[in-house]
mmCIF file of C-alpha atoms in Angstrom:
data_model
loop_
_atom_site.group_PDB
_atom_site.id
_atom_site.type_symbol
_atom_site.label_atom_id
_atom_site.label_comp_id
_atom_site.label_asym_id
_atom_site.label_seq_id
_atom_site.Cartn_x
_atom_site.Cartn_y
_atom_site.Cartn_z
ATOM 1 C CA MET A 22 -138.368 266.330 123.030
ATOM 2 C CA ARG A 23 -139.269 262.672 122.588
ATOM 3 C CA TRP A 24 -140.500 262.908 119.008
ATOM 4 C CA GLN A 25 -138.732 260.067 117.246
ATOM 5 C CA GLY A 26 -140.999 257.220 116.234
ATOM 6 C CA ARG A 27 -144.157 259.304 116.391
ATOM 7 C CA SER A 28 -146.450 259.848 113.420
ATOM 8 C CA GLY A 29 -146.050 262.938 111.310
ATOM 9 C CA SER A 30 -148.711 265.160 109.809
ATOM 10 C CA SER A 31 -150.165 264.620 106.348
ATOM 11 C CA ASN A 32 -150.463 268.418 106.027
ATOM 12 C CA VAL A 33 -146.817 269.105 105.167
ATOM 13 C CA GLN A 34 -145.791 270.319 101.719
ATOM 14 C CA ASP A 35 -142.077 270.178 100.913
ATOM 15 C CA ARG A 36 -141.248 272.829 98.313
ATOM 16 C CA ARG A 37 -137.484 272.739 98.729
ATOM 17 C CA GLY A 38 -135.751 272.728 95.389
ATOM 18 C CA ALA A 39 -138.807 274.104 93.637
ATOM 19 C CA GLY A 40 -136.709 276.596 91.694
ATOM 20 C CA MET A 41 -137.320 279.736 93.745
ATOM 21 C CA GLY A 42 -133.657 280.167 94.663
ATOM 22 C CA ARG A 43 -132.127 281.037 98.020
ATOM 23 C CA GLY A 44 -131.902 284.802 97.811
ATOM 24 C CA VAL A 45 -132.490 287.110 100.766
ATOM 25 C CA ALA A 46 -134.896 289.999 100.777
ATOM 26 C CA GLY A 47 -133.585 293.460 100.198
ATOM 27 C CA GLY A 48 -129.907 292.807 99.498
ATOM 28 C CA GLY A 49 -128.792 294.852 102.513
ATOM 29 C CA ILE A 50 -129.680 292.164 105.022
ATOM 30 C CA GLY A 51 -126.157 290.766 104.994
ATOM 31 C CA MET A 52 -124.757 294.143 106.006
ATOM 32 C CA LEU A 53 -125.943 293.761 109.579
ATOM 33 C CA ALA A 54 -123.517 292.555 112.210
ATOM 34 C CA ILE A 55 -125.942 290.045 113.583
ATOM 35 C CA GLY A 56 -127.847 287.409 111.668
ATOM 36 C CA VAL A 57 -131.265 288.886 112.397
ATOM 37 C CA VAL A 58 -132.984 291.865 110.838
ATOM 38 C CA VAL A 59 -135.493 293.539 113.069
ATOM 39 C CA MET A 60 -137.893 295.735 111.168
ATOM 40 C CA LEU A 61 -138.904 297.618 114.246
ATOM 41 C CA LEU A 62 -137.362 300.897 113.241
ATOM 42 C CA GLY A 63 -140.445 302.250 111.534
ATOM 43 C CA GLY A 64 -142.776 301.076 108.821
ATOM 44 C CA ASP A 65 -144.637 297.849 108.311
ATOM 45 C CA PRO A 66 -142.369 294.791 108.520
ATOM 46 C CA THR A 67 -144.704 292.878 106.227
ATOM 47 C CA ALA A 68 -145.193 295.617 103.661
ATOM 48 C CA PHE A 69 -143.793 293.466 100.873
ATOM 49 C CA PHE A 70 -146.784 291.125 101.203
ATOM 50 C CA THR A 71 -150.108 291.943 99.607
ATOM 51 C CA GLU A 72 -151.661 291.212 102.991
ATOM 52 C CA GLY A 73 -150.217 291.206 106.477
ATOM 53 C CA VAL A 74 -148.788 288.021 107.918
ATOM 54 C CA SER A 75 -147.992 286.905 111.444
ATOM 55 C CA ARG A 76 -144.322 286.284 112.014
ATOM 56 C CA THR A 77 -142.205 284.924 114.820
ATOM 57 C CA ILE A 78 -139.144 286.942 113.889
ATOM 58 C CA GLN A 79 -137.253 288.025 110.813
ATOM 59 C CA SER A 80 -134.107 286.126 109.934
ATOM 60 C CA ARG A 81 -131.227 286.032 107.493
ATOM 61 C CA ILE A 82 -130.790 282.781 105.583
ATOM 62 C CA SER A 83 -127.465 282.074 103.873
ATOM 63 C CA PRO A 84 -127.315 281.332 100.117
ATOM 64 C CA GLU A 85 -126.529 277.675 100.828
ATOM 65 C CA SER A 86 -128.158 275.443 103.399
ATOM 66 C CA ARG A 87 -126.184 275.085 106.599
ATOM 67 C CA PHE A 88 -127.448 271.533 107.041
ATOM 68 C CA SER A 89 -126.514 268.305 105.304
ATOM 69 C CA GLU A 90 -129.177 266.378 103.428
ATOM 70 C CA PRO A 91 -129.590 263.833 106.268
ATOM 71 C CA GLU A 92 -129.919 266.695 108.773
ATOM 72 C CA GLN A 93 -132.506 268.406 106.597
ATOM 73 C CA GLN A 94 -134.528 265.226 106.288
ATOM 74 C CA GLU A 95 -134.466 264.750 110.050
ATOM 75 C CA MET A 96 -135.786 268.283 110.466
ATOM 76 C CA VAL A 97 -138.536 267.624 107.938
ATOM 77 C CA ASN A 98 -139.558 264.611 110.005
ATOM 78 C CA PHE A 99 -139.321 266.655 113.192
ATOM 79 C CA VAL A 100 -141.514 269.552 112.049
ATOM 80 C CA SER A 101 -144.017 267.060 110.654
ATOM 81 C CA VAL A 102 -144.294 265.358 114.041
ATOM 82 C CA VAL A 103 -144.609 268.683 115.871
ATOM 83 C CA LEU A 104 -147.360 269.780 113.483
ATOM 84 C CA ALA A 105 -149.142 266.448 114.036
ATOM 85 C CA GLU A 106 -148.957 266.937 117.792
ATOM 86 C CA THR A 107 -150.481 270.419 117.490
ATOM 87 C CA GLU A 108 -153.265 268.898 115.382
ATOM 88 C CA ASP A 109 -153.971 266.388 118.115
ATOM 89 C CA THR A 110 -153.950 269.018 120.861
ATOM 90 C CA TRP A 111 -156.147 271.563 119.139
ATOM 91 C CA GLY A 112 -158.398 268.921 117.641
ATOM 92 C CA ARG A 113 -159.340 267.815 121.145
ATOM 93 C CA HIS A 114 -159.717 271.405 122.381
ATOM 94 C CA PHE A 115 -162.090 272.252 119.549
ATOM 95 C CA GLN A 116 -163.986 268.984 119.932
ATOM 96 C CA ALA A 117 -164.556 269.784 123.600
ATOM 97 C CA GLN A 118 -166.240 272.989 122.446
ATOM 98 C CA GLY A 119 -168.419 271.111 119.986
ATOM 99 C CA SER A 120 -166.574 272.155 116.842
ATOM 100 C CA THR A 121 -164.038 270.764 114.385
ATOM 101 C CA TYR A 122 -160.472 272.020 114.159
ATOM 102 C CA PRO A 123 -159.552 273.076 110.591
ATOM 103 C CA GLN A 124 -155.961 271.890 110.321
ATOM 104 C CA PRO A 125 -153.414 274.231 108.732
ATOM 105 C CA SER A 126 -150.773 273.080 106.291
ATOM 106 C CA MET A 127 -147.046 273.628 106.744
ATOM 107 C CA ILE A 128 -145.029 274.716 103.728
ATOM 108 C CA ILE A 129 -141.309 273.942 103.885
ATOM 109 C CA PHE A 130 -139.376 275.995 101.338
ATOM 110 C CA SER A 131 -135.905 277.169 100.384
ATOM 111 C CA GLY A 132 -135.136 280.766 99.542
ATOM 112 C CA GLY A 133 -138.604 281.904 98.579
ATOM 113 C CA THR A 134 -142.074 280.731 97.778
ATOM 114 C CA ASP A 135 -145.502 281.941 96.798
ATOM 115 C CA SER A 136 -148.107 282.220 99.517
ATOM 116 C CA GLY A 137 -151.671 283.428 99.772
ATOM 117 C CA CYS A 138 -150.198 286.615 101.233
ATOM 118 C CA GLY A 139 -147.801 287.178 98.349
ATOM 119 C CA PHE A 140 -144.263 286.085 97.480
ATOM 120 C CA ALA A 141 -142.181 285.414 100.589
ATOM 121 C CA GLN A 142 -138.428 285.097 100.918
ATOM 122 C CA SER A 143 -136.628 283.256 103.676
ATOM 123 C CA ALA A 144 -135.514 286.508 105.271
ATOM 124 C CA VAL A 145 -138.982 287.102 106.689
ATOM 125 C CA GLY A 146 -138.542 284.084 108.960
ATOM 126 C CA PRO A 147 -141.294 281.599 109.879
ATOM 127 C CA PHE A 148 -144.752 283.053 109.328
ATOM 128 C CA TYR A 149 -148.443 282.253 109.131
ATOM 129 C CA CYS A 150 -150.592 283.476 106.255
ATOM 130 C CA PRO A 151 -154.261 283.830 107.265
ATOM 131 C CA LEU A 152 -155.442 283.978 103.651
ATOM 132 C CA ASP A 153 -154.396 280.415 102.833
ATOM 133 C CA GLN A 154 -154.166 279.164 106.451
ATOM 134 C CA ASN A 155 -150.620 277.889 105.950
ATOM 135 C CA VAL A 156 -147.519 278.010 108.136
ATOM 136 C CA TYR A 157 -144.320 278.710 106.170
ATOM 137 C CA ILE A 158 -140.751 277.949 107.188
ATOM 138 C CA ASP A 159 -137.291 277.658 105.684
ATOM 139 C CA LEU A 160 -135.568 275.030 107.806
ATOM 140 C CA ASP A 161 -132.326 277.013 107.784
ATOM 141 C CA PHE A 162 -134.064 279.382 110.191
ATOM 142 C CA PHE A 163 -133.269 276.794 112.844
ATOM 143 C CA TYR A 164 -129.564 277.371 112.189
ATOM 144 C CA ASP A 165 -130.010 281.049 112.950
ATOM 145 C CA LEU A 166 -132.110 280.211 115.983
ATOM 146 C CA LYS A 167 -129.263 278.170 117.418
ATOM 147 C CA THR A 168 -126.175 280.074 116.318
ATOM 148 C CA LYS A 169 -127.266 283.684 115.846
ATOM 149 C CA LEU A 170 -129.957 283.898 118.496
ATOM 150 C CA ASP A 171 -128.342 281.579 121.034
ATOM 151 C CA ALA A 172 -131.526 279.513 121.312
ATOM 152 C CA PRO A 173 -130.511 275.871 120.763
ATOM 153 C CA GLY A 174 -132.595 272.767 121.319
ATOM 154 C CA ASP A 175 -135.362 270.952 119.514
ATOM 155 C CA PHE A 176 -138.010 272.327 121.820
ATOM 156 C CA ALA A 177 -136.933 275.865 120.961
ATOM 157 C CA GLN A 178 -137.749 274.887 117.384
ATOM 158 C CA ALA A 179 -141.027 273.299 118.459
ATOM 159 C CA TYR A 180 -141.961 276.520 120.261
ATOM 160 C CA VAL A 181 -141.529 278.502 117.030
ATOM 161 C CA ILE A 182 -143.831 276.111 115.158
ATOM 162 C CA ALA A 183 -146.395 276.091 117.963
ATOM 163 C CA HIS A 184 -146.348 279.913 117.996
ATOM 164 C CA GLU A 185 -147.198 280.050 114.296
ATOM 165 C CA VAL A 186 -149.934 277.462 114.776
ATOM 166 C CA GLY A 187 -151.166 279.743 117.554
ATOM 167 C CA HIS A 188 -151.742 282.389 114.886
ATOM 168 C CA HIS A 189 -153.835 279.851 113.000
ATOM 169 C CA ILE A 190 -155.965 279.360 116.107
ATOM 170 C CA GLN A 191 -156.385 283.139 116.292
ATOM 171 C CA ASN A 192 -157.382 283.235 112.642
ATOM 172 C CA VAL A 193 -159.985 280.494 113.064
ATOM 173 C CA LEU A 194 -161.447 282.256 116.107
ATOM 174 C CA GLY A 195 -161.554 285.619 114.352
ATOM 175 C CA VAL A 196 -158.917 287.212 116.591
ATOM 176 C CA LEU A 197 -156.621 288.229 113.735
ATOM 177 C CA GLU A 198 -159.439 289.977 111.907
ATOM 178 C CA GLN A 199 -160.543 291.778 115.064
ATOM 179 C CA ALA A 200 -156.969 292.838 115.760
ATOM 180 C CA GLU A 201 -156.647 294.330 112.292
ATOM 181 C CA GLN A 202 -159.900 296.215 112.818
ATOM 182 C CA GLN A 203 -158.598 297.600 116.104
ATOM 183 C CA LYS A 204 -155.558 299.005 114.325
ATOM 184 C CA GLN A 205 -157.627 301.032 111.887
ATOM 185 C CA GLY A 206 -157.466 304.767 112.507
ATOM 186 C CA ARG A 207 -154.992 304.424 115.371
ATOM 187 C CA SER A 208 -151.511 305.840 115.723
ATOM 188 C CA GLN A 209 -148.542 303.624 114.899
ATOM 189 C CA THR A 210 -147.760 303.248 118.603
ATOM 190 C CA GLU A 211 -151.327 302.131 119.357
ATOM 191 C CA ALA A 212 -151.331 299.751 116.391
ATOM 192 C CA ASN A 213 -148.045 298.282 117.607
ATOM 193 C CA SER A 214 -149.655 297.661 120.989
ATOM 194 C CA VAL A 215 -152.398 295.631 119.303
ATOM 195 C CA SER A 216 -149.725 293.626 117.481
ATOM 196 C CA VAL A 217 -147.984 292.899 120.780
ATOM 197 C CA ARG A 218 -151.191 291.532 122.299
ATOM 198 C CA THR A 219 -151.697 289.369 119.217
ATOM 199 C CA GLU A 220 -148.184 287.939 119.382
ATOM 200 C CA LEU A 221 -148.246 287.335 123.135
ATOM 201 C CA MET A 222 -151.501 285.440 122.723
ATOM 202 C CA ALA A 223 -149.764 283.192 120.179
ATOM 203 C CA ASP A 224 -146.962 282.627 122.694
ATOM 204 C CA CYS A 225 -149.548 281.669 125.283
ATOM 205 C CA LEU A 226 -151.209 279.237 122.890
ATOM 206 C CA ALA A 227 -147.799 277.680 122.275
ATOM 207 C CA GLY A 228 -147.596 277.200 126.026
ATOM 208 C CA VAL A 229 -150.995 275.482 126.067
ATOM 209 C CA TRP A 230 -149.731 273.069 123.439
ATOM 210 C CA ALA A 231 -146.532 272.466 125.429
ATOM 211 C CA ALA A 232 -148.598 271.544 128.486
ATOM 212 C CA ASP A 233 -150.509 268.991 126.456
ATOM 213 C CA ALA A 234 -147.295 267.592 124.980
ATOM 214 C CA ASN A 235 -145.932 267.237 128.498
ATOM 215 C CA SER A 236 -149.062 265.373 129.614
ATOM 216 C CA LYS A 237 -148.339 262.823 126.880
ATOM 217 C CA GLY A 238 -144.759 262.341 128.061
ATOM 218 C CA LEU A 239 -143.158 264.084 125.084
ATOM 219 C CA LEU A 240 -141.150 266.632 127.045
ATOM 220 C CA GLU A 241 -137.701 265.951 128.401
ATOM 221 C CA GLU A 242 -135.858 267.744 131.174
ATOM 222 C CA GLY A 243 -134.838 271.190 129.965
ATOM 223 C CA ASP A 244 -137.370 271.441 127.152
ATOM 224 C CA ILE A 245 -139.412 274.216 128.753
ATOM 225 C CA ASP A 246 -136.214 276.102 129.518
ATOM 226 C CA GLU A 247 -135.321 275.859 125.815
ATOM 227 C CA ALA A 248 -138.672 277.379 124.859
ATOM 228 C CA LEU A 249 -138.397 280.151 127.442
ATOM 229 C CA ASN A 250 -134.874 280.963 126.326
ATOM 230 C CA ALA A 251 -136.024 281.170 122.707
ATOM 231 C CA ALA A 252 -138.896 283.444 123.727
ATOM 232 C CA SER A 253 -136.403 285.688 125.520
ATOM 233 C CA GLN A 254 -133.943 285.781 122.652
ATOM 234 C CA ILE A 255 -136.612 286.919 120.199
ATOM 235 C CA GLY A 256 -138.101 289.510 122.534
ATOM 236 C CA ASP A 257 -138.274 292.945 120.923
ATOM 237 C CA ASP A 258 -136.033 294.506 123.543
ATOM 238 C CA THR A 259 -133.361 291.826 123.122
ATOM 239 C CA LEU A 260 -133.376 292.148 119.347
ATOM 240 C CA GLN A 261 -133.414 295.937 119.331
ATOM 241 C CA ARG A 262 -130.539 296.070 121.783
ATOM 242 C CA GLU A 263 -128.518 293.792 119.520
ATOM 243 C CA ALA A 264 -129.476 295.562 116.300
ATOM 244 C CA GLN A 265 -129.266 299.213 117.321
ATOM 245 C CA GLY A 266 -127.878 299.363 120.842
ATOM 246 C CA ARG A 267 -131.033 300.848 122.324
ATOM 247 C CA VAL A 268 -134.607 299.867 123.092
ATOM 248 C CA VAL A 269 -137.673 301.695 121.756
ATOM 249 C CA PRO A 270 -140.725 300.233 123.538
ATOM 250 C CA ASP A 271 -143.242 302.156 121.424
ATOM 251 C CA SER A 272 -141.996 300.267 118.363
ATOM 252 C CA PHE A 273 -142.441 296.810 119.902
ATOM 253 C CA THR A 274 -144.609 294.532 117.762
ATOM 254 C CA HIS A 275 -144.022 291.157 119.441
ATOM 255 C CA GLY A 276 -143.394 291.943 123.097
ATOM 256 C CA SER A 277 -140.389 292.109 125.381
ATOM 257 C CA ALA A 278 -138.405 289.075 126.467
ATOM 258 C CA ALA A 279 -140.107 289.168 129.862
ATOM 259 C CA GLN A 280 -143.573 289.424 128.312
ATOM 260 C CA ARG A 281 -142.991 286.568 125.891
ATOM 261 C CA ASN A 282 -141.729 284.427 128.765
ATOM 262 C CA GLU A 283 -144.669 285.338 130.964
ATOM 263 C CA TRP A 284 -147.356 284.536 128.422
ATOM 264 C CA PHE A 285 -145.788 281.264 127.355
ATOM 265 C CA LYS A 286 -145.700 280.262 131.016
ATOM 266 C CA ARG A 287 -149.335 281.322 131.494
ATOM 267 C CA GLY A 288 -150.373 279.010 128.701
ATOM 268 C CA TYR A 289 -148.212 276.188 129.992
ATOM 269 C CA GLN A 290 -149.482 276.508 133.549
ATOM 270 C CA GLY A 291 -153.120 277.166 132.651
ATOM 271 C CA ALA A 292 -153.237 274.590 129.842
ATOM 272 C CA GLN A 293 -156.469 276.066 128.444
ATOM 273 C CA LEU A 294 -157.177 278.415 125.574
ATOM 274 C CA GLU A 295 -159.182 280.673 127.877
ATOM 275 C CA VAL A 296 -156.103 281.795 129.845
ATOM 276 C CA CYS A 297 -154.590 283.327 126.710
ATOM 277 C CA ASN A 298 -156.919 286.295 126.146
ATOM 278 C CA THR A 299 -154.317 289.051 126.119
ATOM 279 C CA PHE A 300 -156.885 291.523 124.812
ATOM 280 C CA GLU A 301 -158.744 291.465 128.109
ATOM 281 C CA ALA A 302 -155.598 291.650 130.239
ATOM 282 C CA ASN A 303 -155.161 294.952 132.058
ATOM 283 C CA SER A 304 -151.410 294.646 131.804
ATOM 284 C CA LEU A 305 -149.045 292.522 129.775
#
């Protein structure tokens, strides 16, 4: 991605070193063979929050940063530029509809931090909190993305950020609230299906942003492949197969690798918010 030299966002808060520590949630995370914990084996993966959040994936973060200080600063600059580019994209989309885009903030933290949805530790992975309209990320997640999930490349990282911003778009449009209402009184399997549609819509919105970034000449050869590979590597079926050796489709909350690929591509090819309505799709 051609991001160097571009302006960053003013909506980035750097909380690294704020005294929260670099612990991981639940102690037993390090017992897994792979560097990713998938809470798809029953129960609510966000139960430790006072309110639900929208996550890309859960991750294990090591006690010490895997990146040098110069590398960390480069990543801070990178995520700031990506956030600024999403602001530009969605600002123009909202303006075309006669409204103003309420920009989210991005909170960069180490180990753990307070959020409007409760205290969050790095192990939850990147997430969006609808109560404070902030995106949260520990930059060491990108180490896991590359080494544990086999999803290298800066545009794989950009895809993760754009996905979380996609949840912000859903929040602004009332989709997250409607999705939560749809889950009420339903079985766990049915509620999981609603979650899948929510997450695939965020993937699609990430694709819409990628199309706009490409129109501005920001994408390099292979960038879309990096995003699609990342989407595949964090598909529920891929993660379940790695974690437990079997796939349980009824427990999917984010969608299969194929589904996440498909909806990112729909957004990228359609380049409009309207193509991302997963809730009206007959099939995913």
